[in-house]
CSV table of C-alpha atoms in Angstrom, one decimal:
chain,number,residue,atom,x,y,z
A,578,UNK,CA,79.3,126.0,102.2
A,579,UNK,CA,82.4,125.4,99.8
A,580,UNK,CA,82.9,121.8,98.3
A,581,UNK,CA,86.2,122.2,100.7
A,582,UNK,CA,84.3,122.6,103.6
A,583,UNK,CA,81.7,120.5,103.2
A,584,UNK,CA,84.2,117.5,101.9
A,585,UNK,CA,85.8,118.4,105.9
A,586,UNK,CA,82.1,117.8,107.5
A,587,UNK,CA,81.8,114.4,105.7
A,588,UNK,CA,84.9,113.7,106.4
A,589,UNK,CA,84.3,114.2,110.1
A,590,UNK,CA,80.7,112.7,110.3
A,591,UNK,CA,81.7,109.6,108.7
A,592,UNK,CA,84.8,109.0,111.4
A,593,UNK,CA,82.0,109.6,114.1
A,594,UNK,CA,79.2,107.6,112.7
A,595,UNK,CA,81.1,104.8,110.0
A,596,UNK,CA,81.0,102.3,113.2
A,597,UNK,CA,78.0,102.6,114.3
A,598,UNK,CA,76.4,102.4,111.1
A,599,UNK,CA,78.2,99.3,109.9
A,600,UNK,CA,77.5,97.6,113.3
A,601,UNK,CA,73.6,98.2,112.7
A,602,UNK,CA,74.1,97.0,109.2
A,603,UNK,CA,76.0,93.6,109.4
A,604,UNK,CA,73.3,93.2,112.1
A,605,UNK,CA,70.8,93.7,109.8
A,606,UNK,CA,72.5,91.7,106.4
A,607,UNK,CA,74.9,89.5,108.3
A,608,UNK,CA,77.4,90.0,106.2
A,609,UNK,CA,80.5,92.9,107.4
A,610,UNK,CA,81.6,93.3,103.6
A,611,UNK,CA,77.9,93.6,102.3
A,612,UNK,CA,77.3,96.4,105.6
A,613,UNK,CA,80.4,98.8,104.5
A,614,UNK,CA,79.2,98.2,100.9
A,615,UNK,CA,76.3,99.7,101.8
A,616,UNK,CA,77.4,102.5,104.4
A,617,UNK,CA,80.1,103.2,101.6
A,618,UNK,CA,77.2,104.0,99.2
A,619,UNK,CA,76.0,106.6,101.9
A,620,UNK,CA,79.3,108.2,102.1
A,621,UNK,CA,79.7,108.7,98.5
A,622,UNK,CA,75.8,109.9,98.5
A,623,UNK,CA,76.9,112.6,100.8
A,624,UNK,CA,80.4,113.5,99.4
A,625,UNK,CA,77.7,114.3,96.5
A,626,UNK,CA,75.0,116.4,98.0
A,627,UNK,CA,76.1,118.1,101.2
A,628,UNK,CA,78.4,120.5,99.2
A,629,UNK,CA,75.3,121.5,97.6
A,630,UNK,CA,72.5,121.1,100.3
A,631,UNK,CA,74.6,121.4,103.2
A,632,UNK,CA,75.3,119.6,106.1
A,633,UNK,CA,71.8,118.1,107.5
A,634,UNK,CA,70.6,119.2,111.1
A,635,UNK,CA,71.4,115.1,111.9
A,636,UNK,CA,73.9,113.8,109.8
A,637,UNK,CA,74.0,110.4,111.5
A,638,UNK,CA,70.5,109.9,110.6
A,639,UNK,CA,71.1,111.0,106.6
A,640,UNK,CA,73.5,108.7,106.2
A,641,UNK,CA,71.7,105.6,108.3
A,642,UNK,CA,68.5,106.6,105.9
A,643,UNK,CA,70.4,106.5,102.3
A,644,UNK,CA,71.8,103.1,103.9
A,645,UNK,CA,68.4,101.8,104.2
A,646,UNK,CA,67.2,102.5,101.2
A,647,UNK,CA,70.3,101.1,99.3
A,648,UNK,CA,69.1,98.2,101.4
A,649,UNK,CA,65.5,98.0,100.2
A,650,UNK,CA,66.9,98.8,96.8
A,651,UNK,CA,69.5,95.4,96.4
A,652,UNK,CA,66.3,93.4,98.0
A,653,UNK,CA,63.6,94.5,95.4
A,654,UNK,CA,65.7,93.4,92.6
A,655,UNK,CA,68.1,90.8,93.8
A,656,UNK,CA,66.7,87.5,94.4
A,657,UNK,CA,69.5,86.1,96.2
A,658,UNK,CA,69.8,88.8,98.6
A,659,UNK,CA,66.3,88.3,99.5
A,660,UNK,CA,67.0,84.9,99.8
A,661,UNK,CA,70.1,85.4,102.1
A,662,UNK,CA,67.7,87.8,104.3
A,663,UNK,CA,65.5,85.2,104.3
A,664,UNK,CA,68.1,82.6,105.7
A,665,UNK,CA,68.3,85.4,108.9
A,666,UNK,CA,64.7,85.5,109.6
A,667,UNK,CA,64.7,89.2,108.0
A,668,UNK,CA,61.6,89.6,106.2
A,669,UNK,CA,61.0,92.6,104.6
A,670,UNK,CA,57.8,92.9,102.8
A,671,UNK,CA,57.0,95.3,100.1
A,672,UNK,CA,54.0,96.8,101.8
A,673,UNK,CA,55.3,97.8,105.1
A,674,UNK,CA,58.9,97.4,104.1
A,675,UNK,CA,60.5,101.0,105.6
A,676,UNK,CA,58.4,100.2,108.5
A,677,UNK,CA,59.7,96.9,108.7
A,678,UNK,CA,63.4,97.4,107.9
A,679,UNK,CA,63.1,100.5,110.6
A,680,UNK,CA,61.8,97.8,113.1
A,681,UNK,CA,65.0,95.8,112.7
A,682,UNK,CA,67.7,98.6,112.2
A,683,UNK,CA,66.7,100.6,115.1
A,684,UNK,CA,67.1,98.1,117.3
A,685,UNK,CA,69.6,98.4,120.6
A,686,UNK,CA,72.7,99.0,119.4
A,687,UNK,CA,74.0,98.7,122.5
A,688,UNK,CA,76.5,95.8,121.7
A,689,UNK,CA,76.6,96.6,117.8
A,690,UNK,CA,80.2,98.1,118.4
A,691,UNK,CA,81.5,95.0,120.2
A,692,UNK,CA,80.3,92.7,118.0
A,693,UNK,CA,82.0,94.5,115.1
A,694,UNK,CA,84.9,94.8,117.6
A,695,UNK,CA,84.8,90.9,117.8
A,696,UNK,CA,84.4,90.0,114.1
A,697,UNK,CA,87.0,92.5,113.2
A,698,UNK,CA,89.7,90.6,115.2
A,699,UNK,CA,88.6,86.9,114.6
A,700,UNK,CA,91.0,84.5,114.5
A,701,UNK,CA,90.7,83.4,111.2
A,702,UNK,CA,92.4,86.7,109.8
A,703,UNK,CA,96.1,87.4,110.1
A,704,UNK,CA,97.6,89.6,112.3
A,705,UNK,CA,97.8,92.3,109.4
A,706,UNK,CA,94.5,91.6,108.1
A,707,UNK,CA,92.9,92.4,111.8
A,708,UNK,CA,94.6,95.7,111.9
A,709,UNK,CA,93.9,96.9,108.9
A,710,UNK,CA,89.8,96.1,109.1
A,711,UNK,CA,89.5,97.0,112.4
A,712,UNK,CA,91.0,100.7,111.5
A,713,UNK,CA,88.9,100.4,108.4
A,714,UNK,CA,85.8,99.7,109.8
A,715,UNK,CA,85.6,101.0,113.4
A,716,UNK,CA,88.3,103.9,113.1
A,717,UNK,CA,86.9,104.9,109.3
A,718,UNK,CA,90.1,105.7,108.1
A,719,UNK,CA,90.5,105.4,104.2
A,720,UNK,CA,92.8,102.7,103.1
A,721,UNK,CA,95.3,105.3,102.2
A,722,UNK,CA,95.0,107.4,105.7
A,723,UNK,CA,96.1,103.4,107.0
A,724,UNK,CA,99.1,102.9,104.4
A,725,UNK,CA,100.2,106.1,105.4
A,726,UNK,CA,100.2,105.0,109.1
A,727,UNK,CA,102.1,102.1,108.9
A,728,UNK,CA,104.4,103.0,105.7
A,729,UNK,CA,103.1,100.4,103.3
A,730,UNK,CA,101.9,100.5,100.2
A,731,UNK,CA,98.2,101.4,99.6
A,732,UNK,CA,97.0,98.3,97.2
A,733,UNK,CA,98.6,96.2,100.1
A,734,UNK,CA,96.6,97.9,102.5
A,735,UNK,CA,93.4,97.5,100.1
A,736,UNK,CA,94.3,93.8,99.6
A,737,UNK,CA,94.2,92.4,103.3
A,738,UNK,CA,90.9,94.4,103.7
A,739,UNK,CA,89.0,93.0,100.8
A,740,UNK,CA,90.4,89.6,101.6
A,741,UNK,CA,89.7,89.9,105.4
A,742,UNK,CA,86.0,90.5,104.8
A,743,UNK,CA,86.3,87.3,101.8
A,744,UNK,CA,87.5,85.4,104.9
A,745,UNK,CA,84.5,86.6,107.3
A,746,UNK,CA,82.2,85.5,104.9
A,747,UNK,CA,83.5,81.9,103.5
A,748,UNK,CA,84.4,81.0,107.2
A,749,UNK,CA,80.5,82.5,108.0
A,750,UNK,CA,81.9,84.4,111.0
A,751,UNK,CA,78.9,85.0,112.8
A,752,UNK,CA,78.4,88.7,114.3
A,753,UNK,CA,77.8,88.0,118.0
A,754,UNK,CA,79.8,88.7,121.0
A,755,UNK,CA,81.2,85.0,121.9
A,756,UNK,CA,80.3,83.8,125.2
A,757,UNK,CA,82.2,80.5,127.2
A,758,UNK,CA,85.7,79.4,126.7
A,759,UNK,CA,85.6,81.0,123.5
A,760,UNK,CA,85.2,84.5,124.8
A,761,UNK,CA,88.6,85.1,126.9
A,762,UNK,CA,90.8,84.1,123.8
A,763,UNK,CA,88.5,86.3,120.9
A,764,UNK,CA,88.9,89.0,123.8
A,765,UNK,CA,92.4,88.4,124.0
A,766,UNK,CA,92.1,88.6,119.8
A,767,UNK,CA,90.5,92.4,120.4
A,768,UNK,CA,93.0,93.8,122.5
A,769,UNK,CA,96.0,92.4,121.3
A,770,UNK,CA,95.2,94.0,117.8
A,771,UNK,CA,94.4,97.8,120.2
A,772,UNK,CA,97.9,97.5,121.7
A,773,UNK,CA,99.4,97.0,118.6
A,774,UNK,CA,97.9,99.5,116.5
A,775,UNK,CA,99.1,102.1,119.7
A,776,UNK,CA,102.5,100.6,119.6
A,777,UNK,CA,103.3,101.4,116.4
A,778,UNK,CA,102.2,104.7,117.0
A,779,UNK,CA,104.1,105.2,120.1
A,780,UNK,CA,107.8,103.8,118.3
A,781,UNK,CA,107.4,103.7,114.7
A,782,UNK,CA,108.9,100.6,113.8
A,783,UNK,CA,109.9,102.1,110.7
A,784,UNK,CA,110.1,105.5,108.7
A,785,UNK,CA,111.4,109.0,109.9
A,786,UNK,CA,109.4,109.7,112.8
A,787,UNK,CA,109.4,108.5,116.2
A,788,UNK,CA,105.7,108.7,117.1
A,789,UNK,CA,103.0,108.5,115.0
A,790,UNK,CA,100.5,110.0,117.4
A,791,UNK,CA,97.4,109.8,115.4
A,792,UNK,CA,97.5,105.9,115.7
A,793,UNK,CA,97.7,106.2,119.5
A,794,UNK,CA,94.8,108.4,119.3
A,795,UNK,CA,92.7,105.8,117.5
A,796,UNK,CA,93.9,103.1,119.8
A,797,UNK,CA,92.9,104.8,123.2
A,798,UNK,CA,89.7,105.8,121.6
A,799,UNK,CA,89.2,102.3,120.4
A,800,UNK,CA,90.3,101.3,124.0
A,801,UNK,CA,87.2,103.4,126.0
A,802,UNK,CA,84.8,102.2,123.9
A,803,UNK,CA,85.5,99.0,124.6
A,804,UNK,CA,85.6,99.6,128.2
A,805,UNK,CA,82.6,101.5,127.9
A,806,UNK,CA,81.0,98.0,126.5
A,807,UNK,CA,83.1,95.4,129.2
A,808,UNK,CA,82.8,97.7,132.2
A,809,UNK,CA,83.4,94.1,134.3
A,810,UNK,CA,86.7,93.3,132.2
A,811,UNK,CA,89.8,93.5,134.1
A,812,UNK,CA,92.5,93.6,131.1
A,813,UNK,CA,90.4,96.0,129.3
A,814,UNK,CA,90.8,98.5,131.8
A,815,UNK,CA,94.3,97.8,132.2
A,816,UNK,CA,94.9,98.2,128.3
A,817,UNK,CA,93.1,101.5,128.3
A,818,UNK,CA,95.0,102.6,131.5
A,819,UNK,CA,98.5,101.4,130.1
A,820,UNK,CA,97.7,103.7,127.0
A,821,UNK,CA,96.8,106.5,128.9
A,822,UNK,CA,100.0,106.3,130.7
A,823,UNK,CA,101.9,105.6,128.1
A,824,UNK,CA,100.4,108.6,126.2
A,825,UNK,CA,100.9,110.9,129.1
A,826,UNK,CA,104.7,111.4,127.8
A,827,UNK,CA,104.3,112.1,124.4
A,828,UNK,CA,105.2,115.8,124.6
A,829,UNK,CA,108.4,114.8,127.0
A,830,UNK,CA,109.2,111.8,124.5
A,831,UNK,CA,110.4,113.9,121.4
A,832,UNK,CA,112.8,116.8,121.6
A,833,UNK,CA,113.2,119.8,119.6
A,834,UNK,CA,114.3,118.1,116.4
A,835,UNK,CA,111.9,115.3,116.6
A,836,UNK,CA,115.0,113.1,118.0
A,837,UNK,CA,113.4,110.5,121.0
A,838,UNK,CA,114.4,111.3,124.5
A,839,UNK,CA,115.0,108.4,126.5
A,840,UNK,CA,112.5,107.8,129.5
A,841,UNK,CA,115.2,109.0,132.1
A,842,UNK,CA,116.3,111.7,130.1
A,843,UNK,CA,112.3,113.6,129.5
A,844,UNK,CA,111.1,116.6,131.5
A,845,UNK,CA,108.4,115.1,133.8
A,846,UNK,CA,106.9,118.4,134.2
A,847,UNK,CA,106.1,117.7,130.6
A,848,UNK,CA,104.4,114.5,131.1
A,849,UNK,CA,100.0,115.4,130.7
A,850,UNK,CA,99.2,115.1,133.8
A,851,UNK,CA,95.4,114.9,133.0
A,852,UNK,CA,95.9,111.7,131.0
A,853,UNK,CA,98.1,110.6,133.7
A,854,UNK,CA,95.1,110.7,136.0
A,855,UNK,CA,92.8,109.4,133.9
A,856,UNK,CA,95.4,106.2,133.6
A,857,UNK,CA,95.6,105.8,137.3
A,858,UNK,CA,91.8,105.8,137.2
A,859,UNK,CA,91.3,103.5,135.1
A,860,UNK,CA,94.0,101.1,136.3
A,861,UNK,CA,92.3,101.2,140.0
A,862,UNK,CA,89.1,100.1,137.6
A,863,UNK,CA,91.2,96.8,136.8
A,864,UNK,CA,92.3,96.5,140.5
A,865,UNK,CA,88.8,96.5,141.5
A,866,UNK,CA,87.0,94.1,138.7
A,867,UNK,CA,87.6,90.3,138.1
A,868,UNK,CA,88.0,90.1,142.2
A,869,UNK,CA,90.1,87.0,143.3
A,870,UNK,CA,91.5,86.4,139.6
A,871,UNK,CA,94.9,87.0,139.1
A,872,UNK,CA,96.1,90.0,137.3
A,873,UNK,CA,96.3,90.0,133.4
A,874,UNK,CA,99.3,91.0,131.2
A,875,UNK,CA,97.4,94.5,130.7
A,876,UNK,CA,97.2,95.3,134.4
A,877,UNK,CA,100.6,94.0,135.3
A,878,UNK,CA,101.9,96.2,132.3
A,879,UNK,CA,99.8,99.3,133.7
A,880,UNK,CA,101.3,98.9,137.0
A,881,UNK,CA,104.9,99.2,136.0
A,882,UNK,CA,103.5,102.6,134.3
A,883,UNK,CA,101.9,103.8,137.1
A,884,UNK,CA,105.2,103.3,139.3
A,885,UNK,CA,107.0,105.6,136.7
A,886,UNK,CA,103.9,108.1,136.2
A,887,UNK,CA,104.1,108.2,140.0
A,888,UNK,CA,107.7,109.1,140.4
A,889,UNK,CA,108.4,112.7,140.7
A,890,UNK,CA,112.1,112.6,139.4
A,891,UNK,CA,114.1,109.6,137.6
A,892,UNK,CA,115.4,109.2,141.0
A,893,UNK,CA,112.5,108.5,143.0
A,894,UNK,CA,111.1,105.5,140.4
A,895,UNK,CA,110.8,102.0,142.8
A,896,UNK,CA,112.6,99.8,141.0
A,897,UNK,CA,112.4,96.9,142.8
A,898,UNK,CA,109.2,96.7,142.9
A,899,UNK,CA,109.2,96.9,139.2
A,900,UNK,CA,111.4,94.2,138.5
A,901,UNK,CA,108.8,92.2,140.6
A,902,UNK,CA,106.2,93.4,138.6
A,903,UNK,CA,108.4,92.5,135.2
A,904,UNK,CA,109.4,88.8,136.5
A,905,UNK,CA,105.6,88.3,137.3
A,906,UNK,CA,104.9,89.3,133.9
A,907,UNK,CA,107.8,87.1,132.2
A,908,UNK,CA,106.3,84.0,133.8
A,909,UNK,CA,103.1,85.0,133.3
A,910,UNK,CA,103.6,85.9,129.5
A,911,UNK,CA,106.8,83.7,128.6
A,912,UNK,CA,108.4,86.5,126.4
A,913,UNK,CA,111.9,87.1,126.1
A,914,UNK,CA,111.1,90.8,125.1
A,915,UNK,CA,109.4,90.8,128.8
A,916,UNK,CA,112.8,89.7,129.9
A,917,UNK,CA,114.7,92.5,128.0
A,918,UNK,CA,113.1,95.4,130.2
A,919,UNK,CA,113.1,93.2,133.3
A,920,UNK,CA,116.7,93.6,133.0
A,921,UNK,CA,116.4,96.9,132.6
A,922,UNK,CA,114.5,97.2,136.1
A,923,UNK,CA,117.2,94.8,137.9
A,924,UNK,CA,119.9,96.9,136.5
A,925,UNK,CA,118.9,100.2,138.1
A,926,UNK,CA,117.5,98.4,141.2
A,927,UNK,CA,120.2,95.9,141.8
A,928,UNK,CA,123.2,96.7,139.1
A,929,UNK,CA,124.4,96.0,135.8
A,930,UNK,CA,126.1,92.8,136.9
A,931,UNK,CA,123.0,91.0,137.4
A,932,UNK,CA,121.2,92.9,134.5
A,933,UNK,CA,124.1,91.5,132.3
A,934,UNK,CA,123.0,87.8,133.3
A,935,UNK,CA,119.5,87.8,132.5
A,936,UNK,CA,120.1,89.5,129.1
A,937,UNK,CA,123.4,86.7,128.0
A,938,UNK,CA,120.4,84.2,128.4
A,939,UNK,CA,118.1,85.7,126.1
A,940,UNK,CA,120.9,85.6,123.4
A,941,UNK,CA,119.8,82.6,121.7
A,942,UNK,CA,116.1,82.4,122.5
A,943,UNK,CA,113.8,82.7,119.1
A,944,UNK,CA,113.1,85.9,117.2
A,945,UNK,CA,115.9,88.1,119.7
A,946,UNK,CA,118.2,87.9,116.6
A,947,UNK,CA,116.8,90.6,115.1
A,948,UNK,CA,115.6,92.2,118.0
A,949,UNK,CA,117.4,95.6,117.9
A,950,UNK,CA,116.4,96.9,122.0
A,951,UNK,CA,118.6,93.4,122.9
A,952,UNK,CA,122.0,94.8,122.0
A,953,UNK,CA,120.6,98.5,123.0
A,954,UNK,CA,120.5,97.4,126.6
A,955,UNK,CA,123.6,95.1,126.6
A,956,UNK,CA,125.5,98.0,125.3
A,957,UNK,CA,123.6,100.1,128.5
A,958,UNK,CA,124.8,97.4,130.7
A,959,UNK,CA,128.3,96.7,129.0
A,960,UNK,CA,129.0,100.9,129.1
A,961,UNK,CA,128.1,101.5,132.8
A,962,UNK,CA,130.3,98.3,133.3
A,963,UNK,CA,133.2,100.3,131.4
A,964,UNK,CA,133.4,97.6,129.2
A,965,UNK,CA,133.3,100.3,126.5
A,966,UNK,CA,134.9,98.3,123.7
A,967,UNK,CA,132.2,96.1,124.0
A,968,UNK,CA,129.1,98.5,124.7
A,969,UNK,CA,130.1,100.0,121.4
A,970,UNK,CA,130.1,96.9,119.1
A,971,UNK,CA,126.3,96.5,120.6
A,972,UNK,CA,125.2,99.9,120.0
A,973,UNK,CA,126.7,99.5,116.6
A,974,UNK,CA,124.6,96.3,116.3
A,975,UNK,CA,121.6,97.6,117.5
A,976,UNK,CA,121.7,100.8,115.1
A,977,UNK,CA,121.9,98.3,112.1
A,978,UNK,CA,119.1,96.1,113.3
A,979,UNK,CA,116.4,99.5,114.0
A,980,UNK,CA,114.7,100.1,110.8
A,981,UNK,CA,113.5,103.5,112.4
A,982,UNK,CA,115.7,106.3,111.0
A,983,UNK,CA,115.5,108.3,114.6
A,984,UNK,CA,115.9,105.6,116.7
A,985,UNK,CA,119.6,104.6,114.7
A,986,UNK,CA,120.8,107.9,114.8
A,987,UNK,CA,120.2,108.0,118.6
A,988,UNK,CA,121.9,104.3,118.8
A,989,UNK,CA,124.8,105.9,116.6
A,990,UNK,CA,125.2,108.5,119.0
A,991,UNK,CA,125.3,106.2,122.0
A,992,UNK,CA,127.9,104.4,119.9
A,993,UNK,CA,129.8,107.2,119.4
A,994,UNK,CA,129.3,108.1,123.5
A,995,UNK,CA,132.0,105.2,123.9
A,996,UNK,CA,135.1,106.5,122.4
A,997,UNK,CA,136.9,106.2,119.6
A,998,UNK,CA,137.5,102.7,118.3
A,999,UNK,CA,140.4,101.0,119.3
């Protein structure tokens, strides 16, 4: 095997395994930082001797077994390690220590991924700081391979994640799944930070690309799992089936120059109709768990997909019943960027003129200043009022407020749509 190849097959294991393996070992240290330290010293351990050795028949259980033993290693000569194991009831004895370090490692790991899940979102970190750790440590991705993703600078990147896992450990985040009141808001933590590392790979908000689908990727895969470990959770469900649905267009979303293609505008005969199914799927999931409870921002937000994945042509879409679904949302939610495509909805079911309303409310509200889809869909409404003077200024606006190169030069254009200025 060349180094090449073999660097590929870490590379590869270690996206597969990097979770499990640091669930099993913040279990076993309770301490997230302390875990990757020591699943990190596996990695390199292999980036060292699989080029030489090859790949082993179980690669899973060559790295879990160097972990160990860097484990047993830090507790023969550091006092205060052994001392912090002691605090958790882990006693590892010299005499039977592999056996008794196997005893506690090996245990269940059936919830070892949710509880990472659930530390890796806590509260106490930032919004940045969650998305960055929880791509670190659950999606292995390097700390340049996240940078990359969301067009910042590397030692930024490396900076939230070292301070993030300061944070776990001076605030002595414990590694449990939270139970009672607590549990719906650190759930709520969990997905919010899934749907917004898919978001920014379904409309870059910045850079030269559109879509960013490896991001997407990570999220939906992020997104089963987590079903996979809260079969009885309504909104998870709905999250993985909005994704799915959302995914389902990627390959009608982008046209031959990489320029986006605007939902009304994309060959549905384009749109996966295998992830479409699997969306619908696991939206009926939602429908069926959490019985009596109302419906979550997740579900409501999968069942305005599924009305468009359900449409045949552009033409056949129920929009009524969509703006429904958008003003249940608003109220549920409060958002004014819920209102935004609410208008959207009541334009094509009901007309611009009513569309027009809503949005002239939402002028003033907080943080729509710089919200570059609000003069996007004025300048919709404005232009199919023939109000063209007007619909240009906001495409003009909108254009200079998008920080995404691909999304301004498809707002020039619709500028430009208007006629010449007068």
């Amino acid at each position: 095997m060349s180094h090449t190849d073999a660097t590929r097959a870490v590379e590869a294991v270690w996206r597969i395994e990097s979770a499990r393996l640091v669930g099993a070992l913040t279990r076993m240290v309770g301490d997230v930082g302390l875990a990757e330290e020591f699943a990190q010293d596996a990695l390199v351990s292999a980036l060292e001797k699989w080029p030489a050795e090859g790949v082993p028949d179980n690669p899973g259980a060559w790295l879990t077994t160097v972990a160990k033993r860097r484990v047993l290693d830090r507790w023969r000569r550091d006092e205060r390690f052994q001392r912090r194991m002691a605090d958790l009831g882990r006693e590892i004895v010299e005499r039977d220590g592999q056996a008794g370090f196997d005893a506690v490692l090996e245990e269940d790991y059936g919830d070892d991924l949710l509880k990472l899940m659930f530390v890796c979102c806590h509260p106490v970190l930032s919004t940045e700081a969650r998305v960055a750790l929880t791509l670190r440590l659950l999606g292995g991705l390097t700390t340049d391979e996240i940078a990359r993703a969301f067009l910042v600078p590397e030692p930024t990147v490396a900076q939230r994640i070292v301070r993030a896992k300061r944070t776990l450990t001076r605030r002595r985040v414990a590694f449990e799944v939270p139970a009672g009141e607590d549990r719906g808001a650190r759930l709520s933590s969990v997905l919010e930070v899934v749907y917004l590392v898919f978001n920014e790979g379904y409309t870059a908000t910045s850079g030269t690309d559109w879509m960013r689908p490896e991001l997407c990727e990570e999220a939906m895969r992020l997104g089963r799992v987590l079903a996979g470990l809260l079969p009885k959770e309504r909104e998870v469900h709905g999250l993985v089936a909005l994704m799915e649905l959302h995914a389902s267009r990627f390959r009608a979303r982008v046209g031959p120059d990489g320029e986006p293609v605007p939902l009304a505008e994309q060959d549905r005969s384009r749109w996966d109709r295998l992830l479409v199914n699997r969306g619908l799927k696991a939206l009926a999931r939602a429908l069926s768990s959490g019985s009596g409870e109302p419906w979550g921002p997740y579900t409501l937000q999968a069942a305005i997909a599924a009305k468009h994945a359900q449409a045949v042509t552009p033409g056949d879409t129920d929009w009524a019943v969509i703006a429904g679904l958008y003003l249940s949302l608003a109220r549920l939610t409060g958002s004014p960027v819920v209102e935004v495509n609410r208008a959207v909805a009541v334009s094509m079911a009901f007309g611009p003129g009513p569309a027009l309303e809503i949005v002239d409310a939402l002028r003033d509200r907080p943080g729509m200043a710089g919200y570059h889809l609000l003069p996007a869909v004025r300048g919709d409404l404005l232009l199919r009022l023939d109000r063209r003077d007007e619909a240009r200024a906001e495409f003009h606006r909108a254009a200079a407020l998008t920080r995404n190169e691909r999304e301004r030069f498809l707002l020039d254009g619709r500028a430009r749509g208007c006629g010449a200025d007068t």
